[in-house]
Short mmCIF file of N, CA and C in Angstrom, two decimals:
data_model
loop_
_atom_site.label_atom_id
_atom_site.label_comp_id
_atom_site.label_asym_id
_atom_site.label_seq_id
_atom_site.Cartn_x
_atom_site.Cartn_y
_atom_site.Cartn_z
N MET X 12 -50.73 -39.22 -16.21
CA MET X 12 -50.64 -38.01 -16.33
C MET X 12 -49.12 -37.50 -14.73
N ALA X 13 -48.13 -37.04 -15.28
CA ALA X 13 -47.57 -36.08 -14.44
C ALA X 13 -47.72 -34.72 -14.25
N ASN X 14 -47.45 -33.82 -13.02
CA ASN X 14 -47.58 -32.55 -13.57
C ASN X 14 -45.90 -31.92 -12.69
N THR X 15 -46.17 -30.59 -12.82
CA THR X 15 -44.50 -30.01 -12.38
C THR X 15 -44.09 -30.29 -10.67
N SER X 16 -44.82 -30.72 -10.03
CA SER X 16 -44.38 -30.79 -9.32
C SER X 16 -43.37 -32.56 -8.71
N ASP X 17 -43.32 -32.90 -9.89
CA ASP X 17 -42.61 -34.75 -10.21
C ASP X 17 -41.41 -33.93 -11.15
N ILE X 18 -41.37 -32.73 -11.12
CA ILE X 18 -39.89 -32.70 -11.83
C ILE X 18 -38.93 -32.74 -11.09
N SER X 19 -38.16 -33.60 -11.38
CA SER X 19 -36.35 -33.77 -11.09
C SER X 19 -35.06 -34.19 -12.31
N ARG X 20 -34.24 -33.48 -11.69
CA ARG X 20 -33.32 -33.43 -12.17
C ARG X 20 -32.55 -35.09 -13.17
N GLY X 21 -32.42 -34.53 -14.39
CA GLY X 21 -32.19 -35.88 -15.21
C GLY X 21 -34.03 -36.86 -15.01
N LEU X 22 -34.83 -36.70 -15.36
CA LEU X 22 -36.32 -36.39 -16.13
C LEU X 22 -36.01 -36.50 -17.14
N ILE X 23 -36.82 -37.16 -18.11
CA ILE X 23 -37.01 -37.07 -19.52
C ILE X 23 -38.68 -36.38 -19.66
N ILE X 24 -38.23 -35.89 -21.02
CA ILE X 24 -40.12 -35.48 -20.71
C ILE X 24 -39.96 -34.26 -22.39
N LYS X 25 -41.46 -35.45 -22.72
CA LYS X 25 -41.57 -34.51 -24.25
C LYS X 25 -42.69 -33.69 -23.98
N ILE X 26 -42.18 -32.79 -25.00
CA ILE X 26 -42.54 -31.46 -25.68
C ILE X 26 -42.44 -30.97 -26.85
N ASP X 27 -43.68 -31.25 -27.36
CA ASP X 27 -43.83 -30.74 -28.75
C ASP X 27 -43.19 -32.39 -29.53
N GLY X 28 -43.42 -32.87 -29.44
CA GLY X 28 -42.90 -34.16 -30.08
C GLY X 28 -41.76 -34.62 -29.76
N SER X 29 -40.90 -33.72 -29.77
CA SER X 29 -39.69 -33.73 -28.59
C SER X 29 -39.40 -34.79 -27.55
N LEU X 30 -38.12 -35.37 -26.97
CA LEU X 30 -37.20 -35.74 -26.57
C LEU X 30 -36.38 -34.61 -24.90
N TYR X 31 -36.85 -34.40 -23.73
CA TYR X 31 -35.54 -33.13 -23.55
C TYR X 31 -35.02 -33.92 -22.33
N LYS X 32 -33.90 -33.63 -21.77
CA LYS X 32 -33.94 -34.55 -20.22
C LYS X 32 -33.72 -33.05 -19.46
N ILE X 33 -34.34 -33.34 -18.73
CA ILE X 33 -33.61 -31.85 -17.47
C ILE X 33 -32.33 -31.56 -17.02
N VAL X 34 -31.62 -30.99 -16.88
CA VAL X 34 -30.82 -30.21 -16.77
C VAL X 34 -30.20 -29.40 -15.31
N GLU X 35 -31.84 -28.42 -14.62
CA GLU X 35 -31.82 -27.73 -14.11
C GLU X 35 -32.86 -27.17 -13.77
N PHE X 36 -33.57 -26.83 -13.11
CA PHE X 36 -35.54 -26.08 -12.33
C PHE X 36 -35.28 -26.02 -11.27
N GLY X 37 -36.12 -24.65 -11.17
CA GLY X 37 -36.33 -23.73 -9.99
C GLY X 37 -37.92 -23.58 -9.85
N GLU X 38 -38.13 -22.79 -8.67
CA GLU X 38 -39.50 -22.35 -8.77
C GLU X 38 -40.06 -21.03 -7.89
N ASN X 39 -40.25 -20.02 -9.39
CA ASN X 39 -40.56 -18.74 -8.76
C ASN X 39 -41.43 -18.77 -7.69
N LYS X 40 -41.55 -18.38 -7.26
CA LYS X 40 -43.32 -17.86 -5.69
C LYS X 40 -43.22 -16.89 -5.65
N THR X 41 -44.29 -15.74 -5.96
CA THR X 41 -44.71 -13.94 -6.18
C THR X 41 -46.00 -14.08 -5.54
N ALA X 42 -46.21 -12.72 -4.70
CA ALA X 42 -47.30 -13.37 -3.82
C ALA X 42 -48.25 -12.48 -4.43
N ARG X 43 -48.36 -12.86 -5.43
CA ARG X 43 -49.35 -11.56 -6.33
C ARG X 43 -49.70 -12.84 -7.29
N ALA X 44 -49.11 -13.56 -7.63
CA ALA X 44 -49.25 -14.18 -9.22
C ALA X 44 -48.99 -15.32 -8.68
N ALA X 45 -49.85 -16.64 -9.64
CA ALA X 45 -49.18 -18.10 -9.67
C ALA X 45 -48.04 -18.33 -9.72
N ALA X 46 -47.72 -19.25 -9.22
CA ALA X 46 -45.98 -19.77 -8.47
C ALA X 46 -46.03 -20.78 -10.20
N LYS X 47 -44.26 -20.24 -11.02
CA LYS X 47 -44.19 -20.34 -12.07
C LYS X 47 -43.39 -21.25 -11.49
N VAL X 48 -42.93 -22.76 -12.19
CA VAL X 48 -41.80 -23.22 -12.30
C VAL X 48 -41.27 -23.47 -14.04
N TRP X 49 -39.77 -23.01 -13.57
CA TRP X 49 -38.70 -23.46 -14.67
C TRP X 49 -37.76 -24.50 -15.04
N ALA X 50 -37.54 -25.16 -15.65
CA ALA X 50 -36.49 -26.03 -16.78
C ALA X 50 -35.66 -25.41 -17.60
N LYS X 51 -33.98 -25.99 -17.13
CA LYS X 51 -32.93 -25.61 -18.60
C LYS X 51 -33.23 -27.33 -19.25
N LEU X 52 -33.31 -27.50 -20.73
CA LEU X 52 -33.46 -28.54 -21.03
C LEU X 52 -32.67 -29.19 -21.62
N LYS X 53 -32.11 -29.88 -21.86
CA LYS X 53 -30.83 -30.57 -23.06
C LYS X 53 -31.98 -31.96 -24.02
N GLY X 54 -31.34 -31.62 -25.31
CA GLY X 54 -32.28 -32.56 -25.94
C GLY X 54 -32.13 -34.32 -26.13
N VAL X 55 -32.72 -34.63 -26.79
CA VAL X 55 -31.76 -35.59 -25.76
C VAL X 55 -31.80 -36.29 -27.69
N ASP X 56 -33.09 -36.05 -28.23
CA ASP X 56 -33.32 -37.22 -29.99
C ASP X 56 -32.16 -35.24 -30.70
N ASN X 57 -32.78 -34.49 -29.61
CA ASN X 57 -31.98 -33.69 -30.86
C ASN X 57 -30.76 -32.40 -30.10
N ASN X 58 -29.96 -31.86 -31.21
CA ASN X 58 -28.39 -31.45 -29.85
C ASN X 58 -28.95 -29.96 -29.67
N ARG X 59 -30.32 -29.69 -29.20
CA ARG X 59 -30.85 -28.40 -29.07
C ARG X 59 -31.51 -28.05 -27.00
N SER X 60 -30.68 -27.30 -26.73
CA SER X 60 -30.57 -26.37 -25.17
C SER X 60 -31.72 -25.22 -25.23
N ILE X 61 -32.53 -25.83 -24.18
CA ILE X 61 -33.87 -24.51 -24.33
C ILE X 61 -34.30 -24.84 -22.68
N GLU X 62 -34.88 -23.24 -22.52
CA GLU X 62 -35.62 -23.25 -20.91
C GLU X 62 -37.11 -23.36 -20.72
N GLN X 63 -37.71 -23.85 -20.63
CA GLN X 63 -38.95 -23.65 -20.48
C GLN X 63 -40.35 -23.36 -18.45
N THR X 64 -40.69 -22.62 -19.14
CA THR X 64 -41.35 -22.15 -18.07
C THR X 64 -43.70 -22.85 -18.38
N TRP X 65 -43.41 -23.23 -17.39
CA TRP X 65 -44.75 -23.99 -16.98
C TRP X 65 -45.94 -22.55 -14.92
N ASN X 66 -46.87 -22.90 -16.07
CA ASN X 66 -47.05 -22.53 -14.33
C ASN X 66 -48.21 -23.74 -12.84
N SER X 67 -47.53 -23.61 -12.19
CA SER X 67 -47.54 -24.57 -11.18
C SER X 67 -49.05 -26.06 -11.39
N GLY X 68 -48.77 -26.94 -11.51
CA GLY X 68 -49.59 -28.10 -11.81
C GLY X 68 -49.70 -27.73 -13.21
N ASP X 69 -49.26 -27.91 -13.87
CA ASP X 69 -49.33 -27.73 -15.42
C ASP X 69 -48.64 -29.42 -15.32
N THR X 70 -49.49 -30.13 -16.72
CA THR X 70 -48.83 -31.11 -16.45
C THR X 70 -47.97 -30.69 -18.14
N ILE X 71 -47.29 -32.14 -16.94
CA ILE X 71 -45.51 -32.82 -18.53
C ILE X 71 -46.46 -34.36 -18.32
N TYR X 72 -45.70 -34.39 -19.44
CA TYR X 72 -45.30 -35.72 -19.93
C TYR X 72 -44.30 -36.46 -19.76
N PRO X 73 -43.97 -37.23 -19.04
CA PRO X 73 -42.43 -37.52 -18.89
C PRO X 73 -42.08 -39.24 -19.52
N ILE X 74 -41.31 -39.16 -20.16
CA ILE X 74 -41.13 -40.81 -21.29
C ILE X 74 -40.28 -41.63 -19.63
N ARG X 75 -40.84 -42.91 -19.95
CA ARG X 75 -39.88 -44.26 -19.18
C ARG X 75 -39.32 -44.21 -19.60
N VAL X 76 -37.91 -44.28 -18.93
CA VAL X 76 -36.16 -44.83 -19.68
C VAL X 76 -35.84 -46.07 -18.98
N GLU X 77 -35.53 -46.69 -19.46
CA GLU X 77 -34.42 -47.80 -18.45
C GLU X 77 -33.24 -47.11 -19.14
N ARG X 78 -31.78 -47.54 -18.13
CA ARG X 78 -30.53 -47.83 -18.52
C ARG X 78 -30.24 -49.23 -17.60
N LYS X 79 -29.44 -49.31 -18.89
CA LYS X 79 -29.31 -50.89 -19.13
C LYS X 79 -26.79 -50.60 -19.45
N ASP X 80 -26.48 -51.93 -19.02
CA ASP X 80 -25.21 -51.93 -18.74
C ASP X 80 -25.15 -52.82 -20.75
N PHE X 81 -24.47 -51.97 -21.30
CA PHE X 81 -23.72 -52.35 -22.37
C PHE X 81 -22.05 -52.84 -22.36
N GLN X 82 -21.28 -53.31 -23.57
CA GLN X 82 -20.27 -53.53 -23.95
C GLN X 82 -20.17 -52.86 -25.08
N PHE X 83 -19.30 -52.48 -25.66
CA PHE X 83 -18.87 -51.55 -27.10
C PHE X 83 -17.96 -52.89 -27.87
N LEU X 84 -18.42 -52.98 -28.77
CA LEU X 84 -18.00 -54.30 -30.18
C LEU X 84 -16.46 -53.81 -30.91
N TYR X 85 -17.87 -53.23 -31.37
CA TYR X 85 -16.35 -52.57 -32.47
C TYR X 85 -17.40 -51.38 -33.90
N LYS X 86 -16.73 -51.05 -34.56
CA LYS X 86 -17.26 -49.65 -35.04
C LYS X 86 -16.85 -49.99 -36.20
N ASP X 87 -18.47 -50.46 -37.71
CA ASP X 87 -18.70 -50.72 -39.12
C ASP X 87 -18.77 -48.81 -39.73
N ASP X 88 -19.56 -49.59 -40.93
CA ASP X 88 -20.42 -48.43 -41.33
C ASP X 88 -21.27 -48.64 -41.31
N SER X 89 -22.35 -49.43 -40.70
CA SER X 89 -24.00 -48.97 -40.37
C SER X 89 -23.65 -48.57 -38.69
N GLY X 90 -22.20 -48.08 -38.34
CA GLY X 90 -22.31 -47.48 -36.59
C GLY X 90 -21.45 -47.94 -36.03
N TYR X 91 -21.89 -47.82 -34.87
CA TYR X 91 -21.11 -48.57 -33.30
C TYR X 91 -22.36 -49.99 -33.06
N ASN X 92 -21.05 -50.77 -32.73
CA ASN X 92 -22.21 -51.58 -32.44
C ASN X 92 -21.22 -52.11 -31.24
N PHE X 93 -23.02 -52.61 -30.64
CA PHE X 93 -23.15 -52.53 -28.39
C PHE X 93 -23.36 -54.27 -28.30
N MET X 94 -23.56 -54.54 -27.37
CA MET X 94 -23.75 -56.37 -26.19
C MET X 94 -23.94 -55.36 -25.66
N ASP X 95 -25.49 -56.42 -25.26
CA ASP X 95 -25.92 -56.92 -23.83
C ASP X 95 -25.89 -57.16 -22.72
N ASN X 96 -25.27 -56.91 -21.85
CA ASN X 96 -24.76 -57.82 -20.98
C ASN X 96 -24.89 -59.19 -20.61
N GLU X 97 -26.27 -58.78 -20.69
CA GLU X 97 -27.30 -59.92 -19.68
C GLU X 97 -27.78 -61.23 -20.80
N THR X 98 -28.58 -60.20 -21.77
CA THR X 98 -29.09 -60.74 -22.96
C THR X 98 -28.50 -61.43 -24.51
N PHE X 99 -27.22 -60.48 -23.90
CA PHE X 99 -26.65 -61.27 -25.68
C PHE X 99 -26.88 -60.10 -26.95
N GLU X 100 -28.18 -59.12 -26.66
CA GLU X 100 -28.70 -58.52 -27.87
C GLU X 100 -27.70 -57.44 -27.99
N GLN X 101 -27.56 -57.39 -29.54
CA GLN X 101 -26.48 -55.84 -30.13
C GLN X 101 -27.03 -55.01 -30.31
N ILE X 102 -26.72 -53.92 -30.71
CA ILE X 102 -28.07 -53.01 -31.20
C ILE X 102 -26.69 -51.66 -31.83
N VAL X 103 -27.15 -51.26 -32.50
CA VAL X 103 -26.15 -50.71 -33.48
C VAL X 103 -26.83 -49.22 -32.97
N ALA X 104 -26.00 -48.35 -32.73
CA ALA X 104 -25.91 -47.29 -32.31
C ALA X 104 -25.23 -46.10 -33.09
N GLN X 105 -26.05 -44.75 -33.62
CA GLN X 105 -25.07 -44.09 -34.24
C GLN X 105 -23.53 -42.95 -33.10
N GLU X 106 -22.86 -41.95 -34.10
CA GLU X 106 -21.44 -41.50 -33.14
C GLU X 106 -22.54 -40.52 -32.23
N ASN X 107 -23.78 -39.50 -33.11
CA ASN X 107 -23.89 -38.79 -32.90
C ASN X 107 -25.28 -39.17 -31.27
N LEU X 108 -25.52 -40.35 -31.31
CA LEU X 108 -26.21 -40.91 -29.97
C LEU X 108 -25.05 -40.22 -28.24
N ILE X 109 -23.41 -41.42 -29.11
CA ILE X 109 -22.19 -41.42 -27.85
C ILE X 109 -22.13 -40.29 -27.39
N ASP X 110 -21.78 -39.83 -25.87
CA ASP X 110 -21.36 -38.78 -25.14
C ASP X 110 -20.02 -38.23 -25.49
N ALA X 111 -19.15 -39.64 -25.66
CA ALA X 111 -17.61 -39.55 -26.26
C ALA X 111 -17.29 -40.64 -26.62
N PRO X 112 -17.47 -39.93 -27.85
CA PRO X 112 -17.29 -41.11 -29.49
C PRO X 112 -15.81 -41.69 -29.14
N GLN X 113 -14.53 -40.62 -28.20
CA GLN X 113 -13.41 -40.57 -29.17
C GLN X 113 -12.50 -41.64 -28.61
N PHE X 114 -13.66 -41.77 -27.35
CA PHE X 114 -12.82 -42.72 -26.33
C PHE X 114 -13.00 -43.66 -25.30
N LEU X 115 -14.17 -44.50 -27.04
CA LEU X 115 -14.79 -46.14 -26.45
C LEU X 115 -14.07 -46.76 -27.76
N LYS X 116 -13.40 -48.12 -26.85
CA LYS X 116 -12.59 -49.04 -27.50
C LYS X 116 -13.15 -50.27 -27.41
N ASP X 117 -13.00 -51.54 -27.82
CA ASP X 117 -13.22 -52.73 -27.46
C ASP X 117 -13.20 -52.62 -26.13
N GLY X 118 -14.34 -53.49 -25.81
CA GLY X 118 -15.03 -54.47 -24.51
C GLY X 118 -15.40 -53.52 -23.58
N GLN X 119 -15.16 -51.70 -23.62
CA GLN X 119 -15.77 -51.12 -23.04
C GLN X 119 -17.06 -50.70 -22.50
N GLN X 120 -17.19 -50.78 -21.25
CA GLN X 120 -18.22 -50.77 -20.60
C GLN X 120 -19.16 -49.73 -21.04
N VAL X 121 -20.67 -49.35 -20.84
CA VAL X 121 -21.07 -47.98 -21.44
C VAL X 121 -22.79 -48.38 -20.99
N SER X 122 -22.98 -47.29 -20.18
CA SER X 122 -24.91 -47.50 -20.18
C SER X 122 -25.60 -46.68 -20.96
N VAL X 123 -26.41 -47.47 -21.95
CA VAL X 123 -27.40 -47.13 -22.66
C VAL X 123 -28.32 -46.57 -22.05
N LEU X 124 -29.31 -45.71 -22.31
CA LEU X 124 -30.63 -45.69 -21.88
C LEU X 124 -31.58 -45.47 -23.48
N ILE X 125 -32.32 -46.45 -22.32
CA ILE X 125 -33.21 -47.40 -24.03
C ILE X 125 -34.99 -46.29 -23.42
N ASN X 126 -35.70 -46.00 -24.54
CA ASN X 126 -37.07 -45.66 -24.42
C ASN X 126 -38.07 -46.57 -24.27
N THR X 127 -38.46 -47.02 -23.44
CA THR X 127 -39.20 -48.30 -23.68
C THR X 127 -40.49 -48.44 -24.21
N GLU X 128 -40.19 -47.26 -24.92
CA GLU X 128 -41.87 -46.97 -25.66
C GLU X 128 -41.80 -47.75 -26.96
N SER X 129 -39.92 -47.07 -27.00
CA SER X 129 -40.16 -47.93 -28.92
C SER X 129 -38.50 -48.75 -28.80
N ASP X 130 -38.36 -48.78 -27.58
CA ASP X 130 -37.46 -50.07 -27.59
C ASP X 130 -36.06 -49.34 -28.31
N SER X 131 -36.11 -48.35 -28.16
CA SER X 131 -34.43 -47.99 -29.19
C SER X 131 -33.68 -47.11 -28.14
N PRO X 132 -32.41 -47.07 -28.64
CA PRO X 132 -31.95 -46.20 -27.65
C PRO X 132 -31.31 -44.79 -27.68
N MET X 133 -31.81 -44.03 -26.25
CA MET X 133 -31.83 -42.54 -26.37
C MET X 133 -29.99 -42.10 -26.47
N SER X 134 -29.25 -42.72 -25.33
CA SER X 134 -28.19 -41.40 -25.35
C SER X 134 -26.80 -43.52 -25.08
N ILE X 135 -26.14 -42.72 -24.87
CA ILE X 135 -25.22 -43.87 -24.36
C ILE X 135 -24.17 -43.15 -23.99
N GLU X 136 -23.98 -43.44 -22.40
CA GLU X 136 -22.75 -43.22 -21.39
C GLU X 136 -21.45 -43.71 -21.31
N LEU X 137 -20.00 -43.39 -20.85
CA LEU X 137 -19.37 -44.03 -21.04
C LEU X 137 -18.79 -43.59 -19.60
N PRO X 138 -17.77 -44.83 -18.66
CA PRO X 138 -18.17 -43.94 -16.84
C PRO X 138 -17.21 -42.93 -17.62
N ASP X 139 -18.13 -42.57 -16.11
CA ASP X 139 -17.67 -40.78 -15.80
C ASP X 139 -15.10 -40.35 -16.65
N LYS X 140 -14.88 -41.53 -15.32
CA LYS X 140 -13.32 -41.77 -15.22
C LYS X 140 -13.18 -42.78 -16.68
N ILE X 141 -11.88 -43.48 -17.54
CA ILE X 141 -11.83 -44.70 -17.92
C ILE X 141 -9.86 -44.78 -17.64
N VAL X 142 -9.42 -45.21 -17.65
CA VAL X 142 -7.96 -45.54 -18.02
C VAL X 142 -8.02 -46.16 -19.45
N LEU X 143 -6.59 -44.89 -19.86
CA LEU X 143 -6.15 -45.17 -21.24
C LEU X 143 -4.70 -45.29 -21.33
N LYS X 144 -4.09 -45.72 -22.92
CA LYS X 144 -2.50 -46.47 -22.87
C LYS X 144 -2.03 -45.13 -23.48
N VAL X 145 -0.91 -44.59 -23.58
CA VAL X 145 -0.47 -43.28 -24.16
C VAL X 145 0.38 -44.05 -25.72
N THR X 146 -0.61 -43.83 -26.58
CA THR X 146 0.63 -44.66 -27.43
C THR X 146 2.02 -43.07 -28.37
N TYR X 147 1.45 -42.51 -28.06
CA TYR X 147 2.28 -41.07 -28.32
C TYR X 147 2.15 -40.93 -27.93
N SER X 148 4.04 -39.77 -26.99
CA SER X 148 3.64 -38.33 -26.54
C SER X 148 5.04 -38.16 -27.59
N GLU X 149 5.62 -36.90 -26.83
CA GLU X 149 6.54 -36.50 -27.59
C GLU X 149 7.60 -36.58 -25.60
N PRO X 150 8.69 -37.16 -25.53
CA PRO X 150 9.22 -36.43 -24.60
C PRO X 150 9.75 -35.02 -23.76
N GLY X 151 9.04 -35.57 -22.76
CA GLY X 151 9.24 -33.86 -21.67
C GLY X 151 10.81 -33.51 -21.33
N MET X 152 10.65 -32.62 -21.81
CA MET X 152 12.46 -31.70 -20.50
C MET X 152 12.42 -31.60 -19.21
N LYS X 153 13.73 -32.04 -18.78
CA LYS X 153 13.67 -31.43 -17.68
C LYS X 153 14.05 -29.58 -17.60
N GLY X 154 13.05 -29.92 -16.52
CA GLY X 154 13.29 -28.40 -16.07
C GLY X 154 12.58 -28.01 -16.07
N ASP X 155 11.46 -28.44 -16.74
CA ASP X 155 10.05 -27.48 -18.18
C ASP X 155 9.38 -27.74 -16.68
N THR X 156 8.87 -28.12 -15.80
CA THR X 156 7.67 -28.14 -14.41
C THR X 156 7.47 -27.22 -13.59
N ALA X 157 8.27 -25.52 -14.75
CA ALA X 157 7.92 -24.50 -12.84
C ALA X 157 6.29 -24.42 -12.87
N THR X 158 5.88 -24.48 -14.16
CA THR X 158 4.42 -24.89 -14.18
C THR X 158 4.02 -25.58 -15.10
N ARG X 159 2.34 -25.51 -14.27
CA ARG X 159 1.73 -26.76 -14.76
C ARG X 159 1.66 -26.79 -17.09
N THR X 160 2.85 -27.21 -17.51
CA THR X 160 3.16 -26.62 -18.72
C THR X 160 2.53 -28.77 -18.71
N LEU X 161 1.57 -28.56 -20.45
CA LEU X 161 0.73 -29.96 -20.79
C LEU X 161 1.18 -29.61 -21.80
N LYS X 162 1.43 -30.97 -22.76
CA LYS X 162 1.88 -31.53 -24.08
C LYS X 162 0.82 -31.85 -24.64
N PRO X 163 -0.02 -32.33 -25.96
CA PRO X 163 -0.69 -33.13 -26.22
C PRO X 163 0.44 -34.85 -26.79
N ALA X 164 -0.63 -35.97 -26.14
CA ALA X 164 -0.51 -37.09 -26.30
C ALA X 164 -1.82 -37.94 -26.61
N THR X 165 -1.11 -39.23 -27.67
CA THR X 165 -2.37 -40.22 -28.15
C THR X 165 -2.75 -41.71 -27.52
N VAL X 166 -4.16 -41.42 -26.93
CA VAL X 166 -4.43 -42.22 -26.19
C VAL X 166 -4.97 -43.78 -27.50
N GLU X 167 -4.73 -44.96 -26.62
CA GLU X 167 -5.10 -46.27 -28.12
C GLU X 167 -5.98 -46.16 -28.28
N THR X 168 -6.99 -45.27 -28.32
CA THR X 168 -8.43 -45.06 -29.07
C THR X 168 -8.17 -43.84 -29.95
N GLY X 169 -7.43 -43.51 -30.57
CA GLY X 169 -6.72 -42.07 -31.70
C GLY X 169 -7.45 -40.77 -30.93
N ALA X 170 -7.61 -40.95 -29.92
CA ALA X 170 -7.97 -38.73 -29.09
C ALA X 170 -6.77 -38.30 -29.26
N THR X 171 -6.73 -37.32 -29.28
CA THR X 171 -5.75 -36.58 -27.81
C THR X 171 -6.11 -35.86 -27.23
N VAL X 172 -5.95 -36.23 -25.64
CA VAL X 172 -5.21 -35.27 -24.36
C VAL X 172 -3.92 -34.94 -24.39
N MET X 173 -4.24 -34.07 -23.70
CA MET X 173 -4.01 -32.05 -23.51
C MET X 173 -2.74 -32.95 -21.43
N VAL X 174 -1.78 -33.80 -21.27
CA VAL X 174 -0.79 -34.60 -20.10
C VAL X 174 -0.20 -33.53 -19.68
N PRO X 175 0.57 -34.12 -18.38
CA PRO X 175 1.35 -33.24 -18.57
C PRO X 175 2.71 -33.81 -18.72
N LEU X 176 3.89 -32.97 -18.44
CA LEU X 176 5.23 -33.63 -19.16
C LEU X 176 6.23 -34.11 -18.63
N PHE X 177 5.63 -34.63 -18.14
CA PHE X 177 6.12 -36.59 -17.08
C PHE X 177 5.35 -37.61 -17.74
N VAL X 178 4.10 -37.80 -18.39
CA VAL X 178 3.78 -38.81 -18.48
C VAL X 178 4.18 -38.98 -19.96
N ASN X 179 5.12 -40.56 -20.37
CA ASN X 179 5.95 -40.96 -21.41
C ASN X 179 4.99 -42.11 -22.18
N GLU X 180 4.92 -42.12 -23.63
CA GLU X 180 4.12 -43.46 -23.97
C GLU X 180 4.89 -44.35 -23.42
N GLY X 181 3.44 -45.67 -23.28
CA GLY X 181 3.43 -46.51 -23.23
C GLY X 181 2.58 -46.73 -21.83
N GLU X 182 2.62 -45.70 -21.18
CA GLU X 182 2.01 -45.32 -19.80
C GLU X 182 0.51 -45.79 -19.79
N LEU X 183 0.33 -45.62 -18.76
CA LEU X 183 -1.43 -45.94 -18.70
C LEU X 183 -1.54 -44.60 -17.89
N ILE X 184 -3.13 -43.76 -18.18
CA ILE X 184 -3.34 -42.59 -17.25
C ILE X 184 -4.90 -42.97 -17.30
N ARG X 185 -5.28 -41.92 -16.68
CA ARG X 185 -6.98 -41.65 -16.49
C ARG X 185 -7.52 -40.74 -16.38
N VAL X 186 -8.00 -40.50 -18.10
CA VAL X 186 -9.08 -39.62 -18.31
C VAL X 186 -10.36 -38.83 -18.45
N ASN X 187 -10.89 -37.86 -18.46
CA ASN X 187 -13.07 -37.63 -17.77
C ASN X 187 -12.68 -37.75 -19.42
N THR X 188 -13.88 -38.74 -18.42
CA THR X 188 -14.91 -39.05 -20.15
C THR X 188 -15.60 -37.51 -20.82
N LYS X 189 -16.53 -36.32 -19.73
CA LYS X 189 -16.83 -35.91 -19.77
C LYS X 189 -16.20 -33.96 -20.42
N THR X 190 -15.22 -33.67 -19.79
CA THR X 190 -13.87 -32.85 -20.36
C THR X 190 -13.13 -33.63 -21.55
N GLY X 191 -13.22 -34.47 -21.15
CA GLY X 191 -11.94 -35.19 -21.74
C GLY X 191 -10.60 -34.37 -20.89
N ASP X 192 -10.43 -34.55 -20.49
CA ASP X 192 -8.83 -33.65 -19.40
C ASP X 192 -7.50 -35.44 -18.63
N TYR X 193 -7.56 -34.83 -18.58
CA TYR X 193 -5.38 -35.74 -17.98
C TYR X 193 -7.05 -35.83 -15.72
N VAL X 194 -6.78 -36.56 -15.16
CA VAL X 194 -6.86 -36.76 -14.40
C VAL X 194 -5.66 -37.32 -13.49
N GLU X 195 -5.44 -38.81 -13.51
CA GLU X 195 -4.08 -38.57 -12.45
C GLU X 195 -3.49 -40.07 -13.78
N ARG X 196 -2.07 -40.21 -13.77
CA ARG X 196 -1.26 -41.33 -14.05
C ARG X 196 -2.21 -42.81 -13.39
N VAL X 197 -1.78 -43.84 -13.68
CA VAL X 197 -2.22 -45.06 -13.27
C VAL X 197 -0.67 -46.18 -13.07
N LYS X 198 -0.99 -46.62 -12.23
CA LYS X 198 0.15 -47.46 -12.37
C LYS X 198 -0.35 -48.98 -12.11
N GLU X 199 0.23 -50.13 -13.02
CA GLU X 199 0.25 -50.94 -13.91
C GLU X 199 -0.11 -52.03 -13.19
#
């Protein structure tokens, strides 16, 4: 068993039968009372965010997880299909496990967190930044560059990204998958 001194950012623990990932944590020390450890937690198997406080030295229940590289294959009625890059084993995941499903394209490399107790996927993360091709965008007007004006552009996955006026149809752009924002234009 682990105790509160083992808490770290990114650790996944079990509380009341649900799994939570530690987003932020800290310790409150007072002169008279025992130290308290607090943490902000984000649900892995539910989309809840909670705050939890323990006395220093209390027992916590960490879950052993493994991070593996998978490749996105396709989406069908049963869900999103991924293939393990080492064993070529395939898994099916539902949309709620994927952090940015609108940016998934065929052959995309993703990182899958797997619960080693149940061998089931817990979450699927795309790389922080990916390169996508703009499939549709209105042409930008010359002279409209005094301010940072943005226009909607549809990328190859079907998602809409706000891009600067100089980005045209057929160009490659880098997109931040965490925020969905345009980062930069990419040379082919």
